Coordinates of C-alpha atoms in Angstrom, one line a residue:
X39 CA -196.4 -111.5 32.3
X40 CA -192.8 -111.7 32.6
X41 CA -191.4 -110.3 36.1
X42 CA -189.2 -107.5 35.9
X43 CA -185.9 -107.9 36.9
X44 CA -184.2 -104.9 39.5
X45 CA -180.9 -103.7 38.5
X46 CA -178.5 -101.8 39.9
X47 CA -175.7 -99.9 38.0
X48 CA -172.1 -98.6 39.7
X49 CA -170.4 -96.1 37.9
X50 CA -173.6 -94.3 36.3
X51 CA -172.6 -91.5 35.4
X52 CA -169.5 -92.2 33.2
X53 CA -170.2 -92.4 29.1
X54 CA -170.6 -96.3 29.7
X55 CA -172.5 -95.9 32.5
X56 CA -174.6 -92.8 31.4
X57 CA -175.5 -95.3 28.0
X58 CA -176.7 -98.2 30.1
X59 CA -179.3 -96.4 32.3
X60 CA -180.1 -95.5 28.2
X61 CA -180.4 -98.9 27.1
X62 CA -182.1 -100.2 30.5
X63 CA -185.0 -97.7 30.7
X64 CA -186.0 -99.0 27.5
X65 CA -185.6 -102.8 28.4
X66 CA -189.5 -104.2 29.0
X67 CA -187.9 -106.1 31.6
X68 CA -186.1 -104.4 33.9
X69 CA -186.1 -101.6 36.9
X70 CA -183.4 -99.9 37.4
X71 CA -183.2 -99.4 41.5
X72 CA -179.9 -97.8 41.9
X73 CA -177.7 -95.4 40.1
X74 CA -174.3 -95.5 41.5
X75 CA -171.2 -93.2 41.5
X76 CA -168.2 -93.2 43.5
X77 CA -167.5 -89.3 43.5
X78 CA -170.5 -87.5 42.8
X79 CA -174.0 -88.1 44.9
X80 CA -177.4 -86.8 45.4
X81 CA -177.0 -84.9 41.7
X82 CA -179.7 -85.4 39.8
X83 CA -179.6 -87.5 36.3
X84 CA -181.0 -85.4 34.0
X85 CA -178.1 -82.7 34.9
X86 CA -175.8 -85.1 33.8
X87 CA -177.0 -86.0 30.5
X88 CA -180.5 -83.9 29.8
X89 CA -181.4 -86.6 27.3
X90 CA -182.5 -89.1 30.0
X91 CA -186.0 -89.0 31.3
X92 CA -187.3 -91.1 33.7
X93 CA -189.6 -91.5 36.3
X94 CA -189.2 -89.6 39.5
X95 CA -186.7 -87.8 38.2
X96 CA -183.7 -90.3 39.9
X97 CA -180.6 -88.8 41.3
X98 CA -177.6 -90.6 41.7
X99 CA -175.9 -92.2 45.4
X100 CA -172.6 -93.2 46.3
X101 CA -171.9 -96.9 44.9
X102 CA -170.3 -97.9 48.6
X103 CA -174.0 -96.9 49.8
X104 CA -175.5 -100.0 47.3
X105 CA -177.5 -102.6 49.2
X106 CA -177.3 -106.0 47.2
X107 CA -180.5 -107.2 48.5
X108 CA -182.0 -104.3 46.2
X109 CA -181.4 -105.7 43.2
X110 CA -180.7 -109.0 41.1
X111 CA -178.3 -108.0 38.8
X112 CA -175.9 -105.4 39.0
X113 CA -174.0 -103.6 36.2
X114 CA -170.2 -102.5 37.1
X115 CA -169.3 -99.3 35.0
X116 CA -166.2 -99.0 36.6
X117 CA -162.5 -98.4 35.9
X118 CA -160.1 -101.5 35.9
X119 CA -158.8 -101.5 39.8
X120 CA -162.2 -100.8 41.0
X121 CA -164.7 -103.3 40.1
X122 CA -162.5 -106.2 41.6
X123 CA -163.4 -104.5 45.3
X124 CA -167.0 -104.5 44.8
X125 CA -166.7 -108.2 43.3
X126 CA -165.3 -109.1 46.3
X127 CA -168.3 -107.6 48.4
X128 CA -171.1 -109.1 46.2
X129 CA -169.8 -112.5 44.9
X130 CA -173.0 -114.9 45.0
X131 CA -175.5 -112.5 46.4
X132 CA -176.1 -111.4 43.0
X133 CA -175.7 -111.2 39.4
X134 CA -172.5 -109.2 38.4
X135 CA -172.0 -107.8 35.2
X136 CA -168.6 -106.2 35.1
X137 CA -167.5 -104.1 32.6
X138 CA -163.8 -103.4 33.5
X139 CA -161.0 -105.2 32.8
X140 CA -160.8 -107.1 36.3
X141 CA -162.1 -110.1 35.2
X142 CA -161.6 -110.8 31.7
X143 CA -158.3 -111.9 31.9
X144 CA -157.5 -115.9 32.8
X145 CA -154.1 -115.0 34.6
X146 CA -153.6 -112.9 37.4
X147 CA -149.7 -112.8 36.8
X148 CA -151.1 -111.3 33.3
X149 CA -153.3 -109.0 35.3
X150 CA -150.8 -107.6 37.5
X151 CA -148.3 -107.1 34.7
X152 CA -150.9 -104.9 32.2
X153 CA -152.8 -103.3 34.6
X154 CA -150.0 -103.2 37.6
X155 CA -152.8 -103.9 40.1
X156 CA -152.7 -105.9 43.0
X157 CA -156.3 -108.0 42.7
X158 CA -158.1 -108.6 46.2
X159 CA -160.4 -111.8 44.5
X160 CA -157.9 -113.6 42.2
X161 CA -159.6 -116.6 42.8
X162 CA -162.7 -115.4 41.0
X163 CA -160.8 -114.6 37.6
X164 CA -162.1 -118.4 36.5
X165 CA -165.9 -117.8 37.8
X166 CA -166.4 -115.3 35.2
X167 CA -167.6 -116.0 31.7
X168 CA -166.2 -114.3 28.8
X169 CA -169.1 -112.2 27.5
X170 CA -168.6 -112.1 23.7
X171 CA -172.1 -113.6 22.5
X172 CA -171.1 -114.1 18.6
X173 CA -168.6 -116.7 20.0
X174 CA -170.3 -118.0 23.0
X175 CA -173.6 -117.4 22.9
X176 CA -174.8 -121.1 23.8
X177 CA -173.0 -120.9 27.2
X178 CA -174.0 -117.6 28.7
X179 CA -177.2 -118.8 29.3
X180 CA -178.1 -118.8 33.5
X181 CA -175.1 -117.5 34.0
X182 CA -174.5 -115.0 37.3
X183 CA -170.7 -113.8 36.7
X184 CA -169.8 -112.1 32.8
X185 CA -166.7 -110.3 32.5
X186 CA -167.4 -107.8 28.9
X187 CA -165.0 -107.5 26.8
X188 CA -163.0 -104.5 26.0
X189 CA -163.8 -102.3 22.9
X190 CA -160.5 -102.9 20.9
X191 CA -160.9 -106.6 21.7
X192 CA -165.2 -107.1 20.6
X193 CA -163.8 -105.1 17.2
X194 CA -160.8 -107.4 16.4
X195 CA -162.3 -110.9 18.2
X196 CA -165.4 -110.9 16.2
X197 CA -164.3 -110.7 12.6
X198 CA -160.7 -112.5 13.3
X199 CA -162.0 -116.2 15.6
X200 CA -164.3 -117.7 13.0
X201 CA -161.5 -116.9 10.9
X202 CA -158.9 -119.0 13.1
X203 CA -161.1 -121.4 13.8
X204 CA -162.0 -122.6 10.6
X205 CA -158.6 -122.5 9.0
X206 CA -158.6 -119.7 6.8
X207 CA -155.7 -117.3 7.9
X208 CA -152.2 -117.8 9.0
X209 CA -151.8 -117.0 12.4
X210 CA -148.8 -115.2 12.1
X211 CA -147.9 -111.4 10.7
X212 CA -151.8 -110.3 11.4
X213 CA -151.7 -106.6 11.3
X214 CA -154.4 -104.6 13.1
X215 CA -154.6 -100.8 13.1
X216 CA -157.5 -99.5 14.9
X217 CA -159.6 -96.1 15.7
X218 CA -161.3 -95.1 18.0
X219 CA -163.4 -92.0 19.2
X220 CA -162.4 -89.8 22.2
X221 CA -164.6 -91.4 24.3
X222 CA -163.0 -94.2 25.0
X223 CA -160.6 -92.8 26.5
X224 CA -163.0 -91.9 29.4
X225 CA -164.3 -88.5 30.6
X226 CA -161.0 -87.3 31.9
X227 CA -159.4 -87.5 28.8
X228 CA -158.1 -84.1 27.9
X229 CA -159.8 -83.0 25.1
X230 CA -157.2 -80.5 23.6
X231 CA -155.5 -83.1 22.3
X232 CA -157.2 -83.6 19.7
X233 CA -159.5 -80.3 18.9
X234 CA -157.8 -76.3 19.6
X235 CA -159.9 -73.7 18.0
X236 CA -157.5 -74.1 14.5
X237 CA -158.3 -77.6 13.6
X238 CA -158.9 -81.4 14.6
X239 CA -155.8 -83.8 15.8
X240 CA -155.2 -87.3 15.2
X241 CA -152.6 -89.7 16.8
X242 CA -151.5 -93.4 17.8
X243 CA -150.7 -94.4 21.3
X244 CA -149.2 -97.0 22.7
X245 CA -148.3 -98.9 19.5
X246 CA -148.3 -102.6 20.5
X247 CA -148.0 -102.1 24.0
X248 CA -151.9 -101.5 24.4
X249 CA -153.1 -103.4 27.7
X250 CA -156.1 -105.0 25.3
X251 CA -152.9 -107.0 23.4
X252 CA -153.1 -109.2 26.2
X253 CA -156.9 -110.0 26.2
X254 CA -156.8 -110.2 22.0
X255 CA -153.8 -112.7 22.6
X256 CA -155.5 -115.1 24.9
X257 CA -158.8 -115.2 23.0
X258 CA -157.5 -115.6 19.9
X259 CA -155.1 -118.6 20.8
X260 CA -157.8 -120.3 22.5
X261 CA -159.4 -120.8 18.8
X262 CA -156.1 -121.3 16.6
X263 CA -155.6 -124.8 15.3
X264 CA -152.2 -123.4 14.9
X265 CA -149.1 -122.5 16.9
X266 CA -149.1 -119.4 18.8
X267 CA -151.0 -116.2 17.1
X268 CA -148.9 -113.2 16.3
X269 CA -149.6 -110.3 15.8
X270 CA -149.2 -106.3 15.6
X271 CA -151.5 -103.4 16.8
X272 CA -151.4 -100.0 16.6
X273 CA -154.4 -98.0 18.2
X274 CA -155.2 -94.5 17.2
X275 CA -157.6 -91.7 18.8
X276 CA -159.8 -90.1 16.7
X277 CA -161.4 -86.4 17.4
X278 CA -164.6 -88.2 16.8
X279 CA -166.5 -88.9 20.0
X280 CA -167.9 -92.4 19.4
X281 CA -167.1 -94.9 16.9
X282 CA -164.5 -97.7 16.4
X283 CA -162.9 -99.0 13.7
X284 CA -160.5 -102.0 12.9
X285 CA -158.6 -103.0 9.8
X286 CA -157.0 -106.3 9.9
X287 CA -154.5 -107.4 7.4
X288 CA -154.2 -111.3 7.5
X289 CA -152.4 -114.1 5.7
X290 CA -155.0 -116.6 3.8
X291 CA -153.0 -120.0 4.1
X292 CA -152.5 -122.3 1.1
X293 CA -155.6 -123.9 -0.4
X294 CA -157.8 -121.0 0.6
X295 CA -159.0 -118.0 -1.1
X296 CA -160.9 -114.9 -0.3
X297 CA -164.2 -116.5 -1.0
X298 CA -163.6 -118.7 2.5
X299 CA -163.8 -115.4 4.4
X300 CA -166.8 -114.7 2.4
X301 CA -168.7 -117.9 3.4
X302 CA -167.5 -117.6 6.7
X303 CA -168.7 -114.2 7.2
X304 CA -171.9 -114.9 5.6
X305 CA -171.9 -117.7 7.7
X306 CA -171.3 -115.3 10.8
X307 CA -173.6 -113.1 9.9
X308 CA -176.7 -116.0 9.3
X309 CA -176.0 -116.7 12.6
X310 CA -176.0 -113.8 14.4
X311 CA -178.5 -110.5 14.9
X312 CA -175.7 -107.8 15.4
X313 CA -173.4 -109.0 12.4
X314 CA -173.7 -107.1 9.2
X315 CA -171.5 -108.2 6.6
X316 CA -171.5 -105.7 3.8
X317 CA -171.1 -107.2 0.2
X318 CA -172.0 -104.6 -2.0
X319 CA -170.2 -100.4 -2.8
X320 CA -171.8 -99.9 0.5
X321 CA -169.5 -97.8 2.5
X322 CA -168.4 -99.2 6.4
X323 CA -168.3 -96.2 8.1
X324 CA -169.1 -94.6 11.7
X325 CA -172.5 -93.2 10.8
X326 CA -173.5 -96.7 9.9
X327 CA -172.8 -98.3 13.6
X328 CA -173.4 -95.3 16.2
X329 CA -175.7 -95.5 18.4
X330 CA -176.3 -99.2 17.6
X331 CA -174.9 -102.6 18.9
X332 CA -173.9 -103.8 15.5
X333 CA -170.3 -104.9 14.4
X334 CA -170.1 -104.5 10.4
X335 CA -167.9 -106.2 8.8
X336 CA -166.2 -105.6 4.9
X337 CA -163.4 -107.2 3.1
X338 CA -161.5 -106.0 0.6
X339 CA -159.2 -107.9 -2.3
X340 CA -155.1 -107.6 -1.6
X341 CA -153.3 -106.8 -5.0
X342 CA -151.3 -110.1 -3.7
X343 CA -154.1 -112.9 -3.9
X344 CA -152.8 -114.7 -0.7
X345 CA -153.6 -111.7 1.6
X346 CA -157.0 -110.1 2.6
X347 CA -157.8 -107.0 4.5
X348 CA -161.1 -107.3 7.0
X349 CA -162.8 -103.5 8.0
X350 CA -164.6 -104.2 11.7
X351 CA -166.9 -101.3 12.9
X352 CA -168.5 -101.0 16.4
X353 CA -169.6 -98.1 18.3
X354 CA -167.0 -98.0 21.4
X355 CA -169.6 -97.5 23.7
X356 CA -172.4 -99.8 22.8
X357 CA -171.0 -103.2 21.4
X358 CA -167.5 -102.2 22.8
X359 CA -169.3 -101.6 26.2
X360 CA -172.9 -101.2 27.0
X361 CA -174.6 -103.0 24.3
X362 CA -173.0 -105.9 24.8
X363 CA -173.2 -105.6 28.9
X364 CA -176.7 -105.8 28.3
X365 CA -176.4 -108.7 25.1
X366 CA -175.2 -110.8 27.5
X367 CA -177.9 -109.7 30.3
X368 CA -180.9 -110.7 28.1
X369 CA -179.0 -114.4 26.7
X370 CA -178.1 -115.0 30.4
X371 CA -181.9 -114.4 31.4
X372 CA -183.8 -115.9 28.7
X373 CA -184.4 -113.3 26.8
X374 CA -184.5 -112.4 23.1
X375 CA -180.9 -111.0 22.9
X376 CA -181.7 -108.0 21.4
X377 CA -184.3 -106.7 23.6
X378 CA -183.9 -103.1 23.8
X379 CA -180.7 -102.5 21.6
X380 CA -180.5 -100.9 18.4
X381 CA -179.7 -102.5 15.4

């Protein structure tokens, strides 16, 4: 009988935190011990989100309150600036699974510019592992430290490495225009921007200014066999609540055709339990990723033969997020990766 492992999550009660405490009381090997939140205490969970049940009907404590010797893993649902001070309190007492931006990033100078943040442990920024399994699955095994990616990054990374890697698209003029539900944007997003009793809004922000350019940049020019990658991105908010989408217009390079991307998807997609690559009239849309941690993937033909546009789809909150907090978890334990996600 395999032991249960005690976990600990900071930041419970946000919509990444409120889906992990989802995802965790499912997991057959794991006890949550501590629900943590840095502004709201003693409130019971199931007045946050009536859709959890559990045991003893758990209320939530103040994350400064956590006790490290409690648990053996602890899950940080936190907001970039944030995570970084509790890192500094728990480094190598424990696991730490953070899910801000704090550590995902190689280069503090990088940090400080994007997220104009002083950070207390920049030191640490090389003892994390970049938690994207499809790419490094084989060395997030026994790990203590993951850094998960950020939502934007898991939807463009995924489809747009293997690509790189294997010398199928130029690395310059990639286009990426991405979607994304409300919640995203966090619970104090204002919501009448995007619904008023009239109708439903829609809008870009931050048009290649975005602080995930920075993260996409570094991970995709750590897998070029080409000079520097360039690209454009144009996020958009959605008045949907959950849901991601990505489409990526790329370059093929001379000697390859659209059939490479095929193979290597396919490929991709052998390989890996939360990759579906859609072939067939199929449509790739929200309803076919919420609520699960799958990234789908679809291509489609440019009318100029040397181009090809990819379609990525993730729900924001699992595979951007909380799926793929706990991915990493189970590959870093030993477990079957996709113990209690959805696919």
């Amino acid at each position: 009988m395999i032991k249960k492992v005690s976990v600990a999550i900071l930041g419970s009660t946000g919509f990444v935190g409120l889906e992990l405490i989802k995802i965790l009381s499912r997991h057959p090997n794991v006890n949550i011990v501590f629900f943590g939140t840095e502004n709201n205490p003693d409130t019971l969970l199931k007045e946050i989100d009536p859709t959890i049940e559990l045991p003893n009907n758990p209320s939530t404590k103040l994350n400064t309150n956590f006790d490290t010797s409690l648990a053996e893993t602890v899950f940080l649902a936190l907001p970039h600036g944030v995570s970084h001070k509790y890192v500094k309190s728990f480094y190598n007492k424990l696991q730490i699974i953070d899910l801000s931006a704090d550590f995902r990033l190689d280069n503090i100078d990088t940090y400080k510019i994007n997220y104009n943040e002083t950070h207390s442990v920049p030191d640490l920024l090389n003892a994390f592992i970049y938690g994207l399994p499809e790419i490094n699955k084989n060395i997030l095994n026994n790990k203590n430290n993951i850094a998960v990616p950020g939502c934007y990054p898991t939807s463009v990374l995924i489809p747009l490495i293997p690509l790189l890697k294997n010398n199928i698209i130029d690395s310059k003029n990639i286009v990426i225009d991405s979607k994304s539900g409300y919640s995203g944007a966090g619970k104090k997003f204002d919501i009448s921007n995007i619904k008023n009793s009239d109708d439903l809004n829609f809008f870009n922000y931050n048009t290649n200014s975005h602080r995930h350019i920075c993260e996409i940049k570094q991970e995709l020019n750590k897998y070029t066999k080409q000079t520097e990658v360039l690209f454009s991105f144009n996020p958009h908010v959605l008045p949907n609540f959950r849901g991601m989408m990505s489409t990526i217009y790329c370059d093929l390079l001379p000697d390859t055709k659209i059939d490479d991307v095929i193979n290597c998807f396919n490929d991709m997609a052998n390989k890996n339990k939360f990759i579906k690559f859609i072939q067939n009239d199929q449509r790739a849309d929200f309803f076919s990723i919420q609520n699960t941690n799958n990234c789908v993937l679809k291509i489609f033909e440019h009318y100029d033969s040397s181009k090809v546009i990819i379609v990525s789809l993730i729900d924001n909150l699992i595979k951007g997020a909380a799926g793929q907090a706990v991915q990493c978890f189970n590959l870093s334990k030993g477990f079957d990766e996709s113990l209690a996600l959805n696919k």
